[in-house]
Tab-separated table of C-alpha atoms and ligand atoms in Angstrom:
chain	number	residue	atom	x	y	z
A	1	UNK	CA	110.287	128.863	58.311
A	2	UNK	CA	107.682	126.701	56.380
A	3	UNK	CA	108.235	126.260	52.438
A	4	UNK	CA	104.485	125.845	52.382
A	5	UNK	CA	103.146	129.108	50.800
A	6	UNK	CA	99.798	130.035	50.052
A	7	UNK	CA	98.647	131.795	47.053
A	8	UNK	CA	95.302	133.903	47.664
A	9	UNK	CA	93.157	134.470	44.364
A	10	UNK	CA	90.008	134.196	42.415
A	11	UNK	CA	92.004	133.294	39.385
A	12	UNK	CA	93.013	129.520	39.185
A	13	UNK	CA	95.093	130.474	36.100
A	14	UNK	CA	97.662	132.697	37.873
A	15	UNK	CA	98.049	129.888	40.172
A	16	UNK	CA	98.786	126.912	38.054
A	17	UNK	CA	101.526	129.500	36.558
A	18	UNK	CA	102.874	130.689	39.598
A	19	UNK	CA	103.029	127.252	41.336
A	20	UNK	CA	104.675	125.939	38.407
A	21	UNK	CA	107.143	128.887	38.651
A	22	UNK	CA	107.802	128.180	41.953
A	23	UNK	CA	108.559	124.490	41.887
A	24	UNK	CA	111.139	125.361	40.365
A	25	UNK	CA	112.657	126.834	42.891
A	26	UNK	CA	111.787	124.071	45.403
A	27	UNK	CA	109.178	126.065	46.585
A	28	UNK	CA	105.621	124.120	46.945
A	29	UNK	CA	102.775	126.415	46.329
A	30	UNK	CA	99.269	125.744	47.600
A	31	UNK	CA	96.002	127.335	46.027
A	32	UNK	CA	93.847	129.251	48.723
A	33	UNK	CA	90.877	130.514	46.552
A	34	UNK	CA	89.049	133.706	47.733
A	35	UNK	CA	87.805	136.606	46.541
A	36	UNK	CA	89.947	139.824	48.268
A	37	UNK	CA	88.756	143.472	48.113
A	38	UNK	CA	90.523	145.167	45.806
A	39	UNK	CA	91.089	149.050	46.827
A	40	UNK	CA	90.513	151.904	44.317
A	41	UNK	CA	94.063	152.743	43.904
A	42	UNK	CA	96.360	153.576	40.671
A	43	UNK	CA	99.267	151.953	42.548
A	44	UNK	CA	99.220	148.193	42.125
A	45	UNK	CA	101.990	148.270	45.151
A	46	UNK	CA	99.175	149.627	47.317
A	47	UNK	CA	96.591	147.034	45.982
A	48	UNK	CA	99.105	144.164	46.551
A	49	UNK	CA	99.886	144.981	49.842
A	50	UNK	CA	95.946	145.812	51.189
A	51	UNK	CA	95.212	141.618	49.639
A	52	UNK	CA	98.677	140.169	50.979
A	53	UNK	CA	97.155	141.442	54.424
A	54	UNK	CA	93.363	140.789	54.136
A	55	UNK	CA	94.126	136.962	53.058
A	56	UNK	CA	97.340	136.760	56.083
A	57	UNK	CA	93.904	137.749	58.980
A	58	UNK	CA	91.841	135.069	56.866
A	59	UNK	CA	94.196	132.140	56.895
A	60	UNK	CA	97.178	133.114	59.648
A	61	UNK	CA	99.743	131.341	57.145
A	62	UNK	CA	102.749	132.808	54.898
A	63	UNK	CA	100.544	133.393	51.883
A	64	UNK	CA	101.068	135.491	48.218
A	65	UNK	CA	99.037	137.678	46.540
A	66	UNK	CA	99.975	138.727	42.920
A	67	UNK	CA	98.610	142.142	41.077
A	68	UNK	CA	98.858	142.771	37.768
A	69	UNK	CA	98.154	145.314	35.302
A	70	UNK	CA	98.253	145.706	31.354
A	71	UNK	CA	99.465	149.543	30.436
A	72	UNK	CA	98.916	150.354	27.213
A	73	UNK	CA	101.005	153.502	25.998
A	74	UNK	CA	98.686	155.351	23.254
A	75	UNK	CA	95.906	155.281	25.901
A	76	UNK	CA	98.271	156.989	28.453
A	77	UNK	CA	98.809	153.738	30.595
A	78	UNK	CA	94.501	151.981	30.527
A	79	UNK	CA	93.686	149.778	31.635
A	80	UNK	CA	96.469	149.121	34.160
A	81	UNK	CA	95.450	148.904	37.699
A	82	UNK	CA	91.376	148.395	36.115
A	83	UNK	CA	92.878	145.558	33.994
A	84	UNK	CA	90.478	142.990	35.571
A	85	UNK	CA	87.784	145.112	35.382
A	86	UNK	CA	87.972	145.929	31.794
A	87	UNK	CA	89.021	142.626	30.804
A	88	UNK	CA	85.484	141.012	32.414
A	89	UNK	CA	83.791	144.231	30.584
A	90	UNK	CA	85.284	145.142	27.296
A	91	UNK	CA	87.184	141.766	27.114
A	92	UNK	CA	90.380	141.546	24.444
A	93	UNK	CA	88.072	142.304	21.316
A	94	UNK	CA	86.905	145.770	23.023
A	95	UNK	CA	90.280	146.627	24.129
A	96	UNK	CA	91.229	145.899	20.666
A	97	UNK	CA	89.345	148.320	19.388
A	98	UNK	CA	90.872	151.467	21.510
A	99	UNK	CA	94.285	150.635	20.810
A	100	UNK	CA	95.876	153.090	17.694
A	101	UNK	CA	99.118	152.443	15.897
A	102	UNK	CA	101.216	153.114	18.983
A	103	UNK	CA	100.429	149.470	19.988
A	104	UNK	CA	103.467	149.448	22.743
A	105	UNK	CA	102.129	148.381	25.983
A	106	UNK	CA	103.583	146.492	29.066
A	107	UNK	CA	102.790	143.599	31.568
A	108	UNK	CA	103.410	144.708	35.062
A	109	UNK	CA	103.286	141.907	37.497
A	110	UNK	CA	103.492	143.112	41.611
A	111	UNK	CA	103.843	140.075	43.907
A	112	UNK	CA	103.071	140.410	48.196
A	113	UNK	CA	104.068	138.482	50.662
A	114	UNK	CA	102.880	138.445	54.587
A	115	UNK	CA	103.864	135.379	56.105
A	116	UNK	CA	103.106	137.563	59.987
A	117	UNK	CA	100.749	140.533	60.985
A	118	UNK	CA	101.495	143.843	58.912
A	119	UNK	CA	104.861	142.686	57.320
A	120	UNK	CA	104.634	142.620	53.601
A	121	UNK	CA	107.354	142.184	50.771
A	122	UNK	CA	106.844	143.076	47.604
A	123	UNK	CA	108.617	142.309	44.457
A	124	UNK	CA	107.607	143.933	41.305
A	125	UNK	CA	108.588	143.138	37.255
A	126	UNK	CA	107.527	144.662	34.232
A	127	UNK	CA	107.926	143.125	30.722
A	128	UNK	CA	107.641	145.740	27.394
A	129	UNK	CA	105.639	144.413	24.853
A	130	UNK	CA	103.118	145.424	21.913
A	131	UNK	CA	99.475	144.533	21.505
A	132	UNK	CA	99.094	142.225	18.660
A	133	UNK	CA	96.252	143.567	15.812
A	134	UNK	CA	94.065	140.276	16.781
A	135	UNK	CA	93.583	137.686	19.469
A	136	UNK	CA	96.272	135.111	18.280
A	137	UNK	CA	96.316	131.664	20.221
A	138	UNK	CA	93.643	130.713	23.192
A	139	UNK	CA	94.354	130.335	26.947
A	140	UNK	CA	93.354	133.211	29.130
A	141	UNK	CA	93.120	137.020	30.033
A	142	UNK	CA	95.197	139.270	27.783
A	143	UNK	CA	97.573	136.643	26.402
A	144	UNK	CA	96.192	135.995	23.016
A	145	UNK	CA	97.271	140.009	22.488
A	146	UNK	CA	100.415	140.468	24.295
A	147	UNK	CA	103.492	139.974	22.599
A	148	UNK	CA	106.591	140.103	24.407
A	149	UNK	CA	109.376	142.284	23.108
A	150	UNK	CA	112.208	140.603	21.316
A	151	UNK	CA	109.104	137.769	20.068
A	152	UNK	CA	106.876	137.740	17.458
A	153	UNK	CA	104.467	135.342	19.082
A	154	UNK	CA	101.630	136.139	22.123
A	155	UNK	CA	101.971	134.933	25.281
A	156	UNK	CA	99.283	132.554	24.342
A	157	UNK	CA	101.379	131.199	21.860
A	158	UNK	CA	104.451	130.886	23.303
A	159	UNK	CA	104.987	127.396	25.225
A	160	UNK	CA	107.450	128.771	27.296
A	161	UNK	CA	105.729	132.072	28.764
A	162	UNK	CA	106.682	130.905	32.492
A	163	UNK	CA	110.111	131.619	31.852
A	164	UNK	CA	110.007	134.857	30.376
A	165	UNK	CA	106.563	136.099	31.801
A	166	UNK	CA	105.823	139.326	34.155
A	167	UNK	CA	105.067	136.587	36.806
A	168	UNK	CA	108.440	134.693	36.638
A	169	UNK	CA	110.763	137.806	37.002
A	170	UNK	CA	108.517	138.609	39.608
A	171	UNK	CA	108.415	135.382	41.395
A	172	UNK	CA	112.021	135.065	41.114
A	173	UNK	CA	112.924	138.216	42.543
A	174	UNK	CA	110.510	136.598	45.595
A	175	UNK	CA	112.026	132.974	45.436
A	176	UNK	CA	115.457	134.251	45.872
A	177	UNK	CA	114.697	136.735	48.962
A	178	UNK	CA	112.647	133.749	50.636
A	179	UNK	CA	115.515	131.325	49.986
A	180	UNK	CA	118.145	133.783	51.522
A	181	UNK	CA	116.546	134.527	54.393
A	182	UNK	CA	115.057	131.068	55.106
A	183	UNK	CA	118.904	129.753	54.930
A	184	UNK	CA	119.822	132.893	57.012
A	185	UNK	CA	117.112	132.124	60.044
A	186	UNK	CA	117.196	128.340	59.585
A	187	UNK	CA	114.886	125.353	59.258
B	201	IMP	P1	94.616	140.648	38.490
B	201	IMP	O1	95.942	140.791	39.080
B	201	IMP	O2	94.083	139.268	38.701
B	201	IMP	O3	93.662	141.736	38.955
B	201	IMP	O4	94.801	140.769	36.937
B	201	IMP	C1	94.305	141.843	36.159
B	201	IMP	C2	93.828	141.318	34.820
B	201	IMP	O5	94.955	140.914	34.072
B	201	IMP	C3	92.887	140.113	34.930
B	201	IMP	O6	91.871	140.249	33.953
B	201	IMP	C4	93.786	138.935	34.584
B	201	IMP	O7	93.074	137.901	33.938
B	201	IMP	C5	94.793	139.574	33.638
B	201	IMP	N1	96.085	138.920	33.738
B	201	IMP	C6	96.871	138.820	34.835
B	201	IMP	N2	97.982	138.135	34.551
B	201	IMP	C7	97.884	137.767	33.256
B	201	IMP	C8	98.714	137.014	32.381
B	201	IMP	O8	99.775	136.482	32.744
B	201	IMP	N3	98.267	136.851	31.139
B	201	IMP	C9	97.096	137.388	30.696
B	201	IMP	N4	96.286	138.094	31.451
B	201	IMP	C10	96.676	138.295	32.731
């Protein structure tokens, strides 16, 4: 088994995260931009798994897709699985404005992996949070309002977000299944 893996997305920022996640693990990521249909579905499991198999038929290589949703509590779980949606409509400042004092939300990140025809792992993470009262720091999507529980900081502001992030506990639930079954099969 290869450790070349292939990460299928739009969204060069969820790459540069998750390939610097992986290195870590000795894993060498490589970016394979393109746009996958993303089913109406309010399970991000079923979302995941529909991409991880459209981009396997496109490129015939062991390749990752990650979905990800923000679910805010006082408005009974929105935007979650319409996360990207909202974000390119309402963007943080509308979302901003929905949000009431219950401000506890969570970052739910669902990773897929083919590497052959119609067999796809998943490994899911969630991290609890709270959406901050303003966009606080820069970088992208809904980091400069997430703040991770146990921190007083966004995600945008917090230099370490790759090893405490939705996407790391994620990716390192996948890194260690990869790594035990790679030793298991063999080079
Ligand atoms: P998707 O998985 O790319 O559909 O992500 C849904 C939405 O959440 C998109 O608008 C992303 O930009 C945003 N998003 C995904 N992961 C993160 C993150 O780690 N930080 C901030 N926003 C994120």
């Amino acid at each position: 088994m290869s450790s070349r893996i292939y990460f299928a997305s739009s969204n060069r920022h969820k790459f540069e995260e998750a390939k610097s996640i992986l290195a870590g693990f000795g894993l060498d990521l490589k970016f394979y931009r393109c746009s996958l249909e993303e089913v109406q579905d309010e399970r991000l499991e079923k979302i995941a798994r529909h991409k991880a198999r459209e981009a396997y038929s496109m490129i015939s290589k062991p390749v990752i897709v990650e979905d990800v949703g923000l679910f805010i509590s006082s408005l009974k779980g929105f935007p979650g699985p319409y996360s990207s949606y909202v974000f390119d409509t309402l963007g943080n400042k509308g979302l901003l404005k929905l949000v009431s004092r219950d401000r506890t939300a969570r970052f739910r990140s669902v990773i897929a992996y083919c590497g052959a025809r119609d067999r796809v792992m998943l490994f899911s993470s969630n991290v609890r949070g709270r959406i901050a009262g303003r966009e606080k720091g820069s970088r992208w999507g809904y980091d400069p309002i997430f703040i991770p529980e146990g921190h007083s900081l966004t995600y945008s502001q917090i230099p370490d977000k790759n090893l405490i992030s939705h996407r790391y506990l994620a990716l390192r639930k996948f890194a260690n299944w990869y790594l035990h079954t790679r030793k298991s099969v063999g080079p």
